[in-house]
mmCIF file of C-alpha atoms and ligand atoms in Angstrom:
data_model
loop_
_atom_site.group_PDB
_atom_site.id
_atom_site.type_symbol
_atom_site.label_atom_id
_atom_site.label_comp_id
_atom_site.label_asym_id
_atom_site.label_seq_id
_atom_site.Cartn_x
_atom_site.Cartn_y
_atom_site.Cartn_z
ATOM 1 C CA MET A 14 13.145 -13.434 8.038
ATOM 2 C CA LYS A 15 12.945 -13.155 4.351
ATOM 3 C CA ILE A 16 12.878 -8.818 2.335
ATOM 4 C CA LEU A 17 10.513 -9.100 -0.694
ATOM 5 C CA ARG A 18 11.520 -6.915 -3.463
ATOM 6 C CA ILE A 19 8.943 -4.228 -4.288
ATOM 7 C CA LEU A 20 8.076 -4.203 -7.473
ATOM 8 C CA SER A 21 8.157 -0.335 -8.731
ATOM 9 C CA TYR A 22 6.021 2.198 -11.346
ATOM 10 C CA GLY A 23 6.366 0.469 -15.122
ATOM 11 C CA ASP A 24 5.736 -3.109 -13.867
ATOM 12 C CA PRO A 25 2.650 -4.077 -14.669
ATOM 13 C CA ARG A 26 1.232 -5.818 -12.003
ATOM 14 C CA LEU A 27 0.132 -3.287 -10.842
ATOM 15 C CA LEU A 28 -1.681 -2.001 -12.651
ATOM 16 C CA ARG A 29 -3.956 -4.723 -12.493
ATOM 17 C CA LYS A 30 -7.467 -5.163 -10.379
ATOM 18 C CA SER A 31 -6.249 -8.043 -7.634
ATOM 19 C CA GLU A 32 -9.185 -10.539 -6.931
ATOM 20 C CA GLU A 33 -10.731 -12.140 -3.575
ATOM 21 C CA VAL A 34 -8.941 -13.842 -1.191
ATOM 22 C CA ARG A 35 -10.826 -17.365 -1.329
ATOM 23 C CA GLU A 36 -8.794 -18.550 1.643
ATOM 24 C CA VAL A 37 -5.766 -18.924 3.122
ATOM 25 C CA ASP A 38 -3.275 -21.266 2.215
ATOM 26 C CA GLN A 39 0.248 -21.896 3.381
ATOM 27 C CA HIS A 40 1.393 -19.740 -0.079
ATOM 28 C CA MET A 41 -0.281 -16.734 1.345
ATOM 29 C CA VAL A 42 1.187 -17.428 5.197
ATOM 30 C CA ASP A 43 4.075 -17.348 3.969
ATOM 31 C CA LEU A 44 3.445 -14.751 2.373
ATOM 32 C CA VAL A 45 2.113 -12.173 4.318
ATOM 33 C CA ARG A 46 5.504 -12.958 6.817
ATOM 34 C CA ASP A 47 7.419 -11.971 3.901
ATOM 35 C CA MET A 48 5.244 -9.179 3.919
ATOM 36 C CA PHE A 49 5.271 -8.119 7.231
ATOM 37 C CA ASP A 50 9.306 -8.464 7.604
ATOM 38 C CA THR A 51 9.869 -6.270 4.073
ATOM 39 C CA LEU A 52 7.686 -3.700 5.706
ATOM 40 C CA TYR A 53 10.057 -3.637 8.906
ATOM 41 C CA ALA A 54 12.727 -3.086 7.367
ATOM 42 C CA VAL A 55 11.604 -0.563 4.534
ATOM 43 C CA PRO A 56 10.542 3.410 4.891
ATOM 44 C CA GLY A 57 6.675 2.647 4.175
ATOM 45 C CA ILE A 58 4.411 2.119 7.054
ATOM 46 C CA GLY A 59 1.442 -0.490 4.671
ATOM 47 C CA ILE A 60 2.185 -3.188 1.814
ATOM 48 C CA ALA A 61 -0.469 -3.692 -0.562
ATOM 49 C CA ALA A 62 0.014 -8.105 -1.978
ATOM 50 C CA PRO A 63 0.313 -6.128 -5.764
ATOM 51 C CA GLN A 64 3.111 -4.749 -4.727
ATOM 52 C CA VAL A 65 5.017 -7.685 -3.820
ATOM 53 C CA GLY A 66 3.249 -9.504 -7.007
ATOM 54 C CA CYS A 67 0.322 -11.260 -5.517
ATOM 55 C CA ASN A 68 -3.098 -9.561 -7.075
ATOM 56 C CA LEU A 69 -4.826 -10.379 -3.540
ATOM 57 C CA ARG A 70 -6.915 -8.266 -1.739
ATOM 58 C CA PHE A 71 -5.202 -8.002 1.324
ATOM 59 C CA PHE A 72 -2.615 -5.909 2.726
ATOM 60 C CA VAL A 73 -0.303 -5.254 5.719
ATOM 61 C CA PHE A 74 0.428 -2.097 7.633
ATOM 62 C CA ASP A 75 1.722 -1.077 11.175
ATOM 63 C CA MET A 76 0.445 2.562 12.028
ATOM 64 C CA ASN A 77 2.938 2.063 15.262
ATOM 65 C CA ARG A 78 5.779 1.316 12.776
ATOM 66 C CA ARG A 79 8.252 1.494 15.245
ATOM 67 C CA GLU A 80 12.390 -0.026 15.176
ATOM 68 C CA GLU A 81 11.741 -1.857 18.506
ATOM 69 C CA PRO A 82 9.790 -5.471 17.806
ATOM 70 C CA GLY A 83 8.230 -4.823 21.209
ATOM 71 C CA HIS A 84 6.053 -1.731 19.479
ATOM 72 C CA ARG A 85 4.768 -3.200 16.588
ATOM 73 C CA SER A 86 1.086 -3.537 16.017
ATOM 74 C CA PRO A 87 0.648 -5.138 12.605
ATOM 75 C CA VAL A 88 -2.549 -5.311 11.470
ATOM 76 C CA ILE A 89 -3.756 -8.039 7.648
ATOM 77 C CA LEU A 90 -6.281 -6.495 6.793
ATOM 78 C CA ILE A 91 -8.024 -9.611 3.781
ATOM 79 C CA ASN A 92 -10.724 -8.506 1.419
ATOM 80 C CA PRO A 93 -10.724 -4.698 2.652
ATOM 81 C CA VAL A 94 -14.223 -2.960 2.202
ATOM 82 C CA ILE A 95 -15.034 0.686 2.542
ATOM 83 C CA THR A 96 -17.799 1.200 4.238
ATOM 84 C CA ALA A 97 -18.266 5.191 5.304
ATOM 85 C CA GLN A 98 -16.021 8.102 4.625
ATOM 86 C CA GLU A 99 -16.703 11.195 5.382
ATOM 87 C CA GLY A 100 -14.895 14.595 4.957
ATOM 88 C CA MET A 101 -12.081 15.815 2.179
ATOM 89 C CA VAL A 102 -8.311 16.648 3.043
ATOM 90 C CA THR A 103 -5.194 17.009 1.092
ATOM 91 C CA GLU A 104 -1.650 16.151 2.524
ATOM 92 C CA GLU A 105 1.867 14.813 1.541
ATOM 93 C CA GLU A 106 1.779 11.145 -0.047
ATOM 94 C CA GLY A 107 4.053 8.466 -0.397
ATOM 95 C CA CYS A 108 4.487 4.712 -2.215
ATOM 96 C CA LEU A 109 6.967 2.226 -1.919
ATOM 97 C CA SER A 110 6.279 2.212 -5.283
ATOM 98 C CA PHE A 111 7.135 5.374 -6.223
ATOM 99 C CA PRO A 112 10.692 5.629 -3.627
ATOM 100 C CA GLY A 113 10.968 9.517 -3.576
ATOM 101 C CA ILE A 114 8.852 10.929 -4.255
ATOM 102 C CA PHE A 115 5.946 12.111 -2.120
ATOM 103 C CA VAL A 116 2.900 14.672 -3.544
ATOM 104 C CA PRO A 117 -0.229 16.068 -1.958
ATOM 105 C CA VAL A 118 -3.358 13.934 -2.790
ATOM 106 C CA GLU A 119 -6.732 14.508 -1.559
ATOM 107 C CA ARG A 120 -8.209 11.891 0.548
ATOM 108 C CA ALA A 121 -11.451 11.556 2.840
ATOM 109 C CA SER A 122 -10.401 12.837 5.699
ATOM 110 C CA GLY A 123 -12.243 9.870 8.084
ATOM 111 C CA ILE A 124 -13.263 6.368 7.317
ATOM 112 C CA GLU A 125 -14.350 2.891 8.452
ATOM 113 C CA VAL A 126 -13.508 -0.320 6.822
ATOM 114 C CA LYS A 127 -13.890 -3.932 6.622
ATOM 115 C CA GLY A 128 -12.108 -7.207 6.338
ATOM 116 C CA VAL A 129 -11.488 -10.119 7.804
ATOM 117 C CA ASP A 130 -7.924 -11.676 9.420
ATOM 118 C CA MET A 131 -6.070 -14.370 8.655
ATOM 119 C CA GLU A 132 -8.475 -16.701 10.796
ATOM 120 C CA GLY A 133 -11.198 -15.651 8.703
ATOM 121 C CA LYS A 134 -12.563 -13.359 11.486
ATOM 122 C CA SER A 135 -14.529 -9.949 11.081
ATOM 123 C CA ILE A 136 -12.594 -6.599 11.410
ATOM 124 C CA VAL A 137 -13.770 -3.182 11.434
ATOM 125 C CA LEU A 138 -11.355 -0.822 11.635
ATOM 126 C CA GLU A 139 -12.659 2.863 11.616
ATOM 127 C CA GLY A 140 -9.782 6.046 11.699
ATOM 128 C CA GLU A 141 -8.944 9.309 11.069
ATOM 129 C CA GLY A 142 -5.589 11.206 9.450
ATOM 130 C CA LEU A 143 -2.657 8.833 7.748
ATOM 131 C CA PHE A 144 -4.854 5.504 9.295
ATOM 132 C CA ALA A 145 -7.775 6.796 6.246
ATOM 133 C CA ARG A 146 -4.749 8.043 4.199
ATOM 134 C CA LEU A 147 -2.993 4.966 4.276
ATOM 135 C CA ILE A 148 -5.902 3.067 4.173
ATOM 136 C CA GLN A 149 -7.562 4.391 0.460
ATOM 137 C CA HIS A 150 -3.783 4.028 -0.341
ATOM 138 C CA GLU A 151 -3.574 0.941 0.079
ATOM 139 C CA MET A 152 -7.156 0.237 -1.269
ATOM 140 C CA ASP A 153 -6.478 1.659 -4.212
ATOM 141 C CA HIS A 154 -3.388 -0.436 -5.373
ATOM 142 C CA LEU A 155 -6.153 -3.582 -4.861
ATOM 143 C CA GLU A 156 -7.778 -1.864 -7.724
ATOM 144 C CA GLY A 157 -4.761 -1.647 -9.741
ATOM 145 C CA MET A 158 -4.635 2.677 -9.040
ATOM 146 C CA LEU A 159 -1.268 4.255 -8.326
ATOM 147 C CA LEU A 160 -0.303 7.618 -6.626
ATOM 148 C CA SER A 161 0.650 8.225 -10.691
ATOM 149 C CA GLU A 162 -3.208 9.008 -11.371
ATOM 150 C CA ARG A 163 -4.259 10.370 -7.789
ATOM 151 C CA MET A 164 -1.814 13.070 -7.785
ATOM 152 C CA THR A 165 -2.982 16.840 -9.976
ATOM 153 C CA LYS A 166 -1.715 16.783 -13.430
ATOM 154 C CA TRP A 167 0.816 19.989 -12.648
ATOM 155 C CA ASP A 168 2.101 17.328 -10.020
ATOM 156 C CA ARG A 169 2.917 14.344 -13.049
ATOM 157 C CA MET A 170 4.371 16.833 -15.233
ATOM 158 C CA ARG A 171 6.770 17.984 -12.297
ATOM 159 C CA LEU A 172 8.190 14.508 -11.614
ATOM 160 C CA ARG A 173 7.774 13.331 -15.333
ATOM 161 C CA GLY A 174 11.237 12.845 -15.511
ATOM 162 C CA GLU A 175 11.465 11.136 -12.237
ATOM 163 C CA ILE A 176 8.878 9.112 -13.181
ATOM 164 C CA ARG A 177 10.207 8.084 -15.680
ATOM 165 C CA LYS A 178 13.410 7.299 -13.758
ATOM 166 C CA ILE A 179 12.038 5.148 -11.554
ATOM 167 C CA GLU A 180 9.977 2.807 -14.867
ATOM 168 C CA ARG A 181 13.651 2.966 -16.456
ATOM 169 C CA THR A 182 15.666 1.564 -13.774
ATOM 170 C CA GLY A 183 13.337 0.592 -10.617
ATOM 171 C CA ARG A 184 14.724 2.951 -7.855
ATOM 172 C CA LYS A 185 15.178 5.933 -8.125
ATOM 173 C CA GLY A 186 16.980 7.222 -4.479
ATOM 174 C CA HIS A 187 17.439 3.789 -2.851
ATOM 175 C CA ALA A 188 16.083 0.122 -3.372
HETATM 176 NI NI1 NI B 368 1.816 1.970 -1.886
#
């Protein structure tokens, strides 16, 4: 089991647009396994590849994140594309790359996303609420778009000190 370091705001790798996955090689298989180990060790429900320093278009998540392994439902989505969306809703959102920060962000309330799994099989997922928010948030990471750009100008001003501290030290409240 390997817990990866999650890059925090200030690392330039978070700002790059990630590239399509062309083949799932052993390096990626190992990385995905480590990303799931990491996911279950941190207070979050999703990790995008750029957050662990890999600028490829995939992310892992578990909407049913529980402590007991029997209740887990890990999902990996490779080369995801949002194929439909509807409605708009504003809810609090956080990001492992901005530890301790939660801000209201406006997102589509319902989403359909397509991608492939590790075997190259096509996946279509749809949902609302937290699922829709998670998918849009992780898709942002693949574009190099961060929470700091999604928050309101007012929140950015209000949290300027804390964001600068994350940028400087790589952490705020916790690791
Ligand atoms: Ni994030």
